[in-house]
Short mmCIF file of C-alpha atoms in Angstrom, two decimals:
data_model
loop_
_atom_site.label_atom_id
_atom_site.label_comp_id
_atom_site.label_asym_id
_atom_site.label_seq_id
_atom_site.Cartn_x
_atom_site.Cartn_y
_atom_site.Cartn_z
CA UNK A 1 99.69 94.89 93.86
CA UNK A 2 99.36 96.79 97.34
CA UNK A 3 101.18 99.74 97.10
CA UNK A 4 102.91 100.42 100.40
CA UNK A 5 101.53 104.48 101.51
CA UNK A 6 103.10 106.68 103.90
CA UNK A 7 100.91 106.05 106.39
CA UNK A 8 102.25 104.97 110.38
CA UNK A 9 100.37 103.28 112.95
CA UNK A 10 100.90 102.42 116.21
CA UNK A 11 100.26 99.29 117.47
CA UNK A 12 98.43 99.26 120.55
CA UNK A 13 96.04 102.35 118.89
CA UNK A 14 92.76 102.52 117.29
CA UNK A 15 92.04 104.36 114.21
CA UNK A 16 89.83 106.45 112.21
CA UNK A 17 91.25 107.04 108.59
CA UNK A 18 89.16 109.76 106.89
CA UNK A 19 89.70 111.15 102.91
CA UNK A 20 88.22 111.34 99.55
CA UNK A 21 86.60 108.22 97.78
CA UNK A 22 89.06 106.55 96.40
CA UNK A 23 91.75 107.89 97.44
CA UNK A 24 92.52 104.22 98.63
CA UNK A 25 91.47 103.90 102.40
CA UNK A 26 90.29 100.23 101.72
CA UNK A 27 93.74 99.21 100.07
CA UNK A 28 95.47 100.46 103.72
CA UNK A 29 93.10 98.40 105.78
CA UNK A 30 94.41 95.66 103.44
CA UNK A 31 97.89 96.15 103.99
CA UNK A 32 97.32 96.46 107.36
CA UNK A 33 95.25 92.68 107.29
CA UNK A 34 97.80 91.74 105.47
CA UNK A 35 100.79 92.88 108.19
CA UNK A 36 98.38 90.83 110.46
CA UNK A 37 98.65 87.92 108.56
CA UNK A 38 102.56 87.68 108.32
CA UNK A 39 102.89 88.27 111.93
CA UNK A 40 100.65 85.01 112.52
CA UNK A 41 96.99 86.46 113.43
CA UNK A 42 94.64 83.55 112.14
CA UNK A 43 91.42 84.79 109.68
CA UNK A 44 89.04 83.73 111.95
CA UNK A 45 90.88 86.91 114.17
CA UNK A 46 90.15 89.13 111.26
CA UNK A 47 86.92 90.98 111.12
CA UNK A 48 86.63 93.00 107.79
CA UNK A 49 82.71 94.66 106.78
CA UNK A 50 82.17 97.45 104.07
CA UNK A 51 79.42 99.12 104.79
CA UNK A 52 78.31 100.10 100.97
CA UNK A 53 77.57 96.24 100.24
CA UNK A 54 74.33 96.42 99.32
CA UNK A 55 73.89 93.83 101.95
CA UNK A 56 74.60 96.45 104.52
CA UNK A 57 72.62 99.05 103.46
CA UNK A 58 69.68 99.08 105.90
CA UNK A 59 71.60 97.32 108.84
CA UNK A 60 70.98 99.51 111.95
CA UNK A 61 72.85 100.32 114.69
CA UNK A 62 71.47 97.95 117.13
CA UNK A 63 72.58 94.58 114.93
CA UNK A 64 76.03 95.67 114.40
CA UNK A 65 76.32 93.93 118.00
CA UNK A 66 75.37 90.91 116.31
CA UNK A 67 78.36 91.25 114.13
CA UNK A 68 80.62 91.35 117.59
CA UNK A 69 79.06 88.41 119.28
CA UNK A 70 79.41 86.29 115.63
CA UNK A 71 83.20 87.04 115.57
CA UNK A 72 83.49 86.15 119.44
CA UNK A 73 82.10 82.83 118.63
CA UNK A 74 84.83 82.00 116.09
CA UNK A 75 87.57 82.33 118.36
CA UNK A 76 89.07 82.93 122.03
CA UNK A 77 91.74 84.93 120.60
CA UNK A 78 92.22 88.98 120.30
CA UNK A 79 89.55 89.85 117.09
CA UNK A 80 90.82 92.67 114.92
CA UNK A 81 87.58 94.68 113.16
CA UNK A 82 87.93 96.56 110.29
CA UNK A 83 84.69 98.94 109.19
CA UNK A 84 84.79 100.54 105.82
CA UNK A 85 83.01 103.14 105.13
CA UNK A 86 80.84 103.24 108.61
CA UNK A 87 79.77 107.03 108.57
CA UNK A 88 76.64 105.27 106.43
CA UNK A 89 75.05 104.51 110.22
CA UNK A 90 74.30 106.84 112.20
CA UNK A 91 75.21 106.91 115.74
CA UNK A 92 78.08 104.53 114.70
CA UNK A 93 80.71 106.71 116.98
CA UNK A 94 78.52 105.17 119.95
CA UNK A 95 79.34 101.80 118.86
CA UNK A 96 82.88 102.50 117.73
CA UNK A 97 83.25 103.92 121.51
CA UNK A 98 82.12 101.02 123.21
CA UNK A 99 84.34 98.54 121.32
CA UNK A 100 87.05 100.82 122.14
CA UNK A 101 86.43 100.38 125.97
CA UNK A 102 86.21 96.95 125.48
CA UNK A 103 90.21 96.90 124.47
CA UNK A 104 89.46 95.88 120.85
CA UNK A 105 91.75 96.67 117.56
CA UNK A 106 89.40 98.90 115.54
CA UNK A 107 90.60 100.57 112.42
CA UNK A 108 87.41 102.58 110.50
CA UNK A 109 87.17 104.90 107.39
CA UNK A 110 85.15 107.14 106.28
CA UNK A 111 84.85 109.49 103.08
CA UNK A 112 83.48 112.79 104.77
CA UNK A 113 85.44 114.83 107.25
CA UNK A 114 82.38 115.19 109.24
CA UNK A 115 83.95 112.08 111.02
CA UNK A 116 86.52 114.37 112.06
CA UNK A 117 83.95 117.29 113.72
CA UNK A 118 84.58 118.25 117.34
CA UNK A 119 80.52 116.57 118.22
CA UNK A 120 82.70 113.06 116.74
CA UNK A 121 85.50 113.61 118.74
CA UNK A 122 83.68 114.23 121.60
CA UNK A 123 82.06 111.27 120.97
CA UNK A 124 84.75 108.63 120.52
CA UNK A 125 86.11 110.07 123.82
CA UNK A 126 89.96 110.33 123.17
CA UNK A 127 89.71 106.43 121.93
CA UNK A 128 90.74 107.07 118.49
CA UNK A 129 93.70 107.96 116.51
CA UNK A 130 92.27 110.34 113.48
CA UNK A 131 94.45 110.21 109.98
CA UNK A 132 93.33 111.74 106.86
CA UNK A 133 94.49 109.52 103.46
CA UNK A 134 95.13 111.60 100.38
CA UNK A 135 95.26 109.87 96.91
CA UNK A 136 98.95 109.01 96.32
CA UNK A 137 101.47 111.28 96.80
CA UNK A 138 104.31 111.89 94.74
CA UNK A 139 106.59 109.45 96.32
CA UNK A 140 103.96 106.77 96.68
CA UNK A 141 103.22 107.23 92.96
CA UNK A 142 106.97 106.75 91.73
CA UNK A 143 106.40 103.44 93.90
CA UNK A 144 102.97 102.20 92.34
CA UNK A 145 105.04 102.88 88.79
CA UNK A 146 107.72 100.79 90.15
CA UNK A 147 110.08 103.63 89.97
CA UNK A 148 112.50 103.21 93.01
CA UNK A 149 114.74 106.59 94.28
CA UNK A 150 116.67 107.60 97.03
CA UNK A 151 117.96 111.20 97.42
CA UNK A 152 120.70 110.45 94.49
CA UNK A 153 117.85 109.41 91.64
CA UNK A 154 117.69 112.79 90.11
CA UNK A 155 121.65 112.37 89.52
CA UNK A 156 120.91 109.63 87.69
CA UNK A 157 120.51 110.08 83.96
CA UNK A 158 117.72 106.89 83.66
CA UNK A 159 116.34 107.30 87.25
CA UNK A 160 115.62 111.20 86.71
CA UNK A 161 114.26 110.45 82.84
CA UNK A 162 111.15 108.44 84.90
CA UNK A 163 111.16 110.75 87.84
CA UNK A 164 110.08 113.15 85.15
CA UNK A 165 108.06 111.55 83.40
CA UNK A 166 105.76 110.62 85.93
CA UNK A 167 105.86 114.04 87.35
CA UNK A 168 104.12 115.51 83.70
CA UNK A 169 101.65 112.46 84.52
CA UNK A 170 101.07 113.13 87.83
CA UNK A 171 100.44 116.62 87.71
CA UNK A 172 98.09 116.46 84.62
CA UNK A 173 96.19 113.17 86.09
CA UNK A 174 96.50 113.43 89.76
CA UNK A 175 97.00 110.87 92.66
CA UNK A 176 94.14 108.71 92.82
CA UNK A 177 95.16 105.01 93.04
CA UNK A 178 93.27 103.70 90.08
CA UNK A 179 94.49 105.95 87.46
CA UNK A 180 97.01 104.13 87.04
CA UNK A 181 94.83 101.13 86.06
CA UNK A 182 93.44 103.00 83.39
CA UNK A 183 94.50 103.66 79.16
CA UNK A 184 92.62 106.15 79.86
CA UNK A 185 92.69 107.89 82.80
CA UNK A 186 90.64 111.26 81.89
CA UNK A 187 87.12 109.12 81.35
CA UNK A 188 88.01 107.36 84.65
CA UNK A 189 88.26 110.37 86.45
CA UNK A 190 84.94 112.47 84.44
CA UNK A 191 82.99 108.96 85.51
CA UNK A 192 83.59 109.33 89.20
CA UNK A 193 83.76 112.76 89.28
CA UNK A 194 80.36 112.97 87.76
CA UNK A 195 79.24 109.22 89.47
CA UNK A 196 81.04 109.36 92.77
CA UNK A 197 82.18 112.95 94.42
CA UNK A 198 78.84 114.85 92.66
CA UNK A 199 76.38 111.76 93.26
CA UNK A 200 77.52 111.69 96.91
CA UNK A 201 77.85 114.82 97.69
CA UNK A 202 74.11 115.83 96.63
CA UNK A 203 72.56 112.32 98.00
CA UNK A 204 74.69 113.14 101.63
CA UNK A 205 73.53 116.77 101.65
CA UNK A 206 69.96 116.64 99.95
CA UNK A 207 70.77 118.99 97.61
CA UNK A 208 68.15 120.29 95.97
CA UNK A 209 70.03 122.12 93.43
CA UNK A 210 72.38 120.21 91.34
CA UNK A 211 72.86 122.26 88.44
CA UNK A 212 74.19 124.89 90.80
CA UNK A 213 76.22 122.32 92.30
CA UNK A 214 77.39 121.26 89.23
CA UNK A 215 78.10 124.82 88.17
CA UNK A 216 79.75 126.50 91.50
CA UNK A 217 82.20 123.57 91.33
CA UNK A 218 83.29 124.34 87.29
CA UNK A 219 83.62 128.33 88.59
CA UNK A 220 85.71 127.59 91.14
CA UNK A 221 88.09 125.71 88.76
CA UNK A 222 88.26 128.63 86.74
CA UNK A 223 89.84 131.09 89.65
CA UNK A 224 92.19 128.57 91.05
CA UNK A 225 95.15 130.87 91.75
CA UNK A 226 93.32 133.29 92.30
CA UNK A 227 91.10 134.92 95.91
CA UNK A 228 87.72 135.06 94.87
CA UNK A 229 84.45 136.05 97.29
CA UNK A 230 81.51 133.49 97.81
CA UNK A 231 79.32 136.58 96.44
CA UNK A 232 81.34 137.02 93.51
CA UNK A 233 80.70 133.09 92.98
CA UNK A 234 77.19 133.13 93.45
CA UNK A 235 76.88 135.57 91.02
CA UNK A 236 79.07 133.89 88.44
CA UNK A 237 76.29 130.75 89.05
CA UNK A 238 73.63 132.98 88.69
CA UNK A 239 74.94 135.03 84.97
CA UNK A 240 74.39 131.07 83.37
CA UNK A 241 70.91 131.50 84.05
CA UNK A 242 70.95 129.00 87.50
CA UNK A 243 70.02 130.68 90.78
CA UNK A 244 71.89 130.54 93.79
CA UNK A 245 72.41 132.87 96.65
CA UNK A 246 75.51 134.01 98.60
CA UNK A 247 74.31 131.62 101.75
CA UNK A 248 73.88 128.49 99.32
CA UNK A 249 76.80 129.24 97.69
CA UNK A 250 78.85 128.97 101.14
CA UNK A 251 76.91 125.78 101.92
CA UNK A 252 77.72 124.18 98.78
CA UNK A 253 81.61 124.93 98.85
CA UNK A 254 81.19 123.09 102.28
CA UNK A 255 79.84 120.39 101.26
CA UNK A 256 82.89 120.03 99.02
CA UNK A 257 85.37 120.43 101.44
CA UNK A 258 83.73 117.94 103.66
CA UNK A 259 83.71 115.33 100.78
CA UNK A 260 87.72 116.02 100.74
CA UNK A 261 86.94 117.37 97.02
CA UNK A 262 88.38 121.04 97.58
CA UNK A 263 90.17 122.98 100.07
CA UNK A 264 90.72 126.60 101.12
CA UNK A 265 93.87 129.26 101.55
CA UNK A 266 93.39 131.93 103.62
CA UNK A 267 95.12 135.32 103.17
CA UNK A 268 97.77 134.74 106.09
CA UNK A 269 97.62 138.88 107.07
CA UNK A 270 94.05 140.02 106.10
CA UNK A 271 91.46 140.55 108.97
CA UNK A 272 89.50 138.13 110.19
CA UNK A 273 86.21 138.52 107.97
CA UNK A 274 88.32 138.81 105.07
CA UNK A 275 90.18 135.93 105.67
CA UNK A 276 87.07 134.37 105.75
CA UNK A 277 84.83 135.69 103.16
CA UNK A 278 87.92 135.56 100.44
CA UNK A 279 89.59 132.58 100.22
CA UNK A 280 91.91 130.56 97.10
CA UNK A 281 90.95 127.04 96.46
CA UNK A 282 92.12 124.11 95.18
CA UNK A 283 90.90 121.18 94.66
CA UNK A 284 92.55 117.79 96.59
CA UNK A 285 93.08 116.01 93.22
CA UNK A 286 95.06 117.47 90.16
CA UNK A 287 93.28 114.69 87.78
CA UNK A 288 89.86 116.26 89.14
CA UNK A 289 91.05 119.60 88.61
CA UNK A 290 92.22 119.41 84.71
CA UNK A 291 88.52 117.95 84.11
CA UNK A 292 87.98 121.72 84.04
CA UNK A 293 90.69 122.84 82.40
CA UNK A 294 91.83 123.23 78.87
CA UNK A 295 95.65 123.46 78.89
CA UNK A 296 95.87 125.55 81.12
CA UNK A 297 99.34 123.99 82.92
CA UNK A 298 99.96 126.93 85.06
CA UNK A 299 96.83 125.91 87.06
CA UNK A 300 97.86 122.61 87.52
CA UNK A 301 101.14 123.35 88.45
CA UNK A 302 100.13 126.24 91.46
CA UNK A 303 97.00 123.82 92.45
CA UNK A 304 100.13 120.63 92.51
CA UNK A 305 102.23 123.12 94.75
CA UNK A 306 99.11 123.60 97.21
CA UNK A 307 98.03 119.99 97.09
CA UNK A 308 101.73 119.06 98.14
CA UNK A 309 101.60 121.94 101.09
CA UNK A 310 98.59 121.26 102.25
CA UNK A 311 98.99 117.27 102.70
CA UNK A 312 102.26 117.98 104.57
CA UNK A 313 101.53 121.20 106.54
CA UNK A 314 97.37 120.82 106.48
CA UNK A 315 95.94 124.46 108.15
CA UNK A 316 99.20 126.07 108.61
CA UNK A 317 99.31 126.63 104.80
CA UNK A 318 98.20 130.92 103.72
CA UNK A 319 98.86 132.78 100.48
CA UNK A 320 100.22 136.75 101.50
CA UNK A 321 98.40 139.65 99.62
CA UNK A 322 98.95 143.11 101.31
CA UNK A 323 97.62 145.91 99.92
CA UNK A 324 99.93 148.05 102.34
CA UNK A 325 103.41 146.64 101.48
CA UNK A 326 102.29 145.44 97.76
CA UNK A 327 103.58 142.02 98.57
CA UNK A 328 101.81 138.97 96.68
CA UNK A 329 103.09 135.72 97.48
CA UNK A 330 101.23 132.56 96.45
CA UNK A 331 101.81 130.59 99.19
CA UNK A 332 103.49 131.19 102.82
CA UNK A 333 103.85 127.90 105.99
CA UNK A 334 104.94 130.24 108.88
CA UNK A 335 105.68 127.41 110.86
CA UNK A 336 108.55 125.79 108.07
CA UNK A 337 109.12 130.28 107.53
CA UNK A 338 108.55 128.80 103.96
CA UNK A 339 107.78 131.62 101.01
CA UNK A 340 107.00 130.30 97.95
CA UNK A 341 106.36 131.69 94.30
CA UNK A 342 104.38 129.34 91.33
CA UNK A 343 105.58 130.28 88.04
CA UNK A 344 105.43 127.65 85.04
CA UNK A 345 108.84 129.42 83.90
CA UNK A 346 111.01 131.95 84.44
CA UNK A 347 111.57 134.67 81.32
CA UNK A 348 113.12 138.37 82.27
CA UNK A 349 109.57 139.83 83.18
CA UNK A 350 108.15 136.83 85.26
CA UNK A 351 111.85 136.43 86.80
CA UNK A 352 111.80 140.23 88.29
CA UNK A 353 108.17 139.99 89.65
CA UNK A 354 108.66 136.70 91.24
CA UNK A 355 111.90 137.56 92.57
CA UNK A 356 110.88 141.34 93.91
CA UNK A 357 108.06 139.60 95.53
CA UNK A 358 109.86 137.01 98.15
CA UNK A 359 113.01 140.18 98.63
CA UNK A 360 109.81 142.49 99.62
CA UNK A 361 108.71 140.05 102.07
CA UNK A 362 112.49 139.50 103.44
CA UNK A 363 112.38 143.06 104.14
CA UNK A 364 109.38 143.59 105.73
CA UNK A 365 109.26 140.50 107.63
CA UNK A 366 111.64 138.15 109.78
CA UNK A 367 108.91 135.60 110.05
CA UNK A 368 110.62 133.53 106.61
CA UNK A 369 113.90 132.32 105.95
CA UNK A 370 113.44 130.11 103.40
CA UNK A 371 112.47 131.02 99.73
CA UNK A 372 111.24 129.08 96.44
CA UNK A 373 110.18 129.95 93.29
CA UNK A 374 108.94 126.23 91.89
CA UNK A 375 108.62 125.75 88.00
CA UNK A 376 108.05 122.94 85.67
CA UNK A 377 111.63 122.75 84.95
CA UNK A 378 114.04 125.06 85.74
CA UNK A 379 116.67 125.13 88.57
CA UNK A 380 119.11 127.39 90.19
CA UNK A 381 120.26 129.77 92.86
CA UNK A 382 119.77 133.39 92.73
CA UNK A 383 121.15 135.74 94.92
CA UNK A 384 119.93 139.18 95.47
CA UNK A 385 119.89 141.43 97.58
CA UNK A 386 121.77 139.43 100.18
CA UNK A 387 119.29 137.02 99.91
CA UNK A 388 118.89 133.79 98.28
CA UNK A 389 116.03 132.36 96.19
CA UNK A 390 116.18 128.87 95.19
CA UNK A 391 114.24 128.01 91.81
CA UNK A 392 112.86 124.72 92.22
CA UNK A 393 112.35 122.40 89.38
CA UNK A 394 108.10 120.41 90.06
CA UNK A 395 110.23 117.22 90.52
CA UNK A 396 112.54 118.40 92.95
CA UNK A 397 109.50 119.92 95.15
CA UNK A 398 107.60 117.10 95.18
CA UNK A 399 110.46 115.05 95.86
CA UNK A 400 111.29 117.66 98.69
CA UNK A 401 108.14 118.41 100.48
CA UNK A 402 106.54 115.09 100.22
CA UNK A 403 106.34 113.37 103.47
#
């Protein structure tokens, strides 16, 4: 069954649709084949190549022309190509470019945000829309479990029973589409973890270190919620008896972001070298995340929160730590003036430290009206201080801040 994402495309427009491996770019170009079909485009319109058949593997840039002249031979009508995985040959943009300016329907993905660097961009000339595809979100997930809500579900004694109990899946197994395939969904996600994201990102990269690899990745999993310095990483690597230096170590964490397997937080009022030399992360996937982990739900509930943020309000997403105004907020979207607080539950010491954290930043900032404390579970209003807090149950924020 295709699962219908979130995803909107205009029809006249190109595409590039960049994300993690399989996070379930393929299945959109299907649905969008699909769309094609219903509205009466013939196969022989329909161009469709993935570019890791092992068919495809030495093909060059100058034969994918061949491919163009094939499809033109089939038919006098509009052809509609579809390349999977293209970032595989280089110089493809060049190509991509040209069909462009020829007024063809192009839709491409790729699994490494590279695709998405200002030399591509440049390239492609303004032809293409970009959209980055994140393994399913939380409304996309209720779907693929054939859970259907509207705003009134969680009202709904039977609706809300599922709502939560594919919110405890989701956050302990993550988004990506196949998971759900699985009876067991942790040795699906250790294979391509270890197979896929790992495997790719050393082959891409040429890393000649994969033990460090191997090992930075597991450290960082181990500070989620918490700012760490790539010097204070490297020498984590380095006390297991694997060396790595501060530059590698920066390098590396790169070559994860760019493989859409982590993302950064930046402290939204430290100073520029700071903000760049101390970052959170997370990692895009929960299910990748609690590989790591040994219940240890209060990770995977802050890294859900930031996954969530991030997919809706990408860069404009900052944790607050001031030193000055001993304010330490876990996660701040200036331009939704959105504070929010992580806490797994609320008992009378977390409740007062949570609490005096968002009033501190109401009083020494207008830049935030709005203020959340999310949990796993709990849910009500509290007012102090003339201002009011609301505590957010995981279901309700997902359900919320989902696109």
């Amino acid at each position: 069954m295709l699962v219908p994402r979130s995803v909107e495309f205009e029809p006249n427009d190109n595409y590039v649709l960049v994300g993690m491996r399989r996070a379930g770019k393929t299945s959109i170009l299907y649905q969008l084949i699909q769309k094609l079909i219903e509205k009466g485009v013939d196969w022989e319109q329909i161009v469709f190549l993935n570019f890791e058949d092992e068919r495809l593997i030495n093909i060059k840039l100058e034969e994918l022309d061949k491919i163009t002249l094939v499809a033109q031979s089939l038919t006098k009508k509009p052809i509609y190509y579809f390349f999977d995985e293209i970032q595989n040959i280089d110089g493809w943009e060049h190509f991509a470019r040209r069909l462009a300016d020829q007024k063809q329907h192009v839709f491409i993905t790729g699994s490494n945000s590279k695709m998405l660097s200002t030399d591509i961009i440049a390239s492609l000339g303004g032809r293409y829309m970009m959209k980055r595809i994140t393994p399913y979100d939380f409304k996309e997930y209720l779907l693929a479990n054939d859970v259907k809500y509207d705003k009134n579900s969680i009202y709904i004694p039977s609706k809300l029973t599922k709502i939560l109990k594919y919110s405890d899946q989701y956050l302990h197994f993550g988004g990506l589409p196949e998971t759900l395939l699985q009876n067991n969904p942790r040795d699906y996600l250790n294979n391509i973890y270890q197979n896929i994201y790992l495997g790719d990102i050393i082959k891409r990269n040429q890393i000649r270190n994969p033990k460090a690899l191997s090992l930075l990745i597991n450290k960082v999993a181990q500070v989620i919620m918490h700012e760490v310095s790539y010097n204070t990483l490297s020498k984590n690597v380095k006390a297991t008896g694997v060396s790595i230096s501060t530059p590698a170590t920066i390098d590396y964490l790169e070559f994860a972001k760019e493989a859409f397997l982590l993302f950064d937080v930046k402290n939204y009022v430290a100073k520029f070298s700071q903000k760049e030399s101390t970052p959170k992360f997370y990692f895009c996937d929960n299910g990748i995340l609690n590989l790591f982990l040994f219940k240890k739900d209060t990770v995977l509930l802050e890294n859900l929160v930031a996954v969530t943020l991030y997919n809706r309000f990408e860069k404009d997403v900052y944790y607050f730590h001031s030193k000055k105004t001993k304010i330490d907020l876990d996660f701040v979207v200036p331009s939704a003036e959105l504070a929010i607080q992580v806490a797994w539950q609320l008992d009378d010491f977390s409740r007062e430290r949570e609490v005096q954290s968002l009033i501190k930043l109401a009083q020494n900032s207008d830049e935030f009206t709005k203020f959340i404390i999310v949990t796993k579970d709990q849910n009500e209003k509290i007012i102090r201080d003339n201002l009011e807090i609301e505590v957010m149950p995981l279901h309700k924020f997902l359900l919320t801040y989902t696109k």
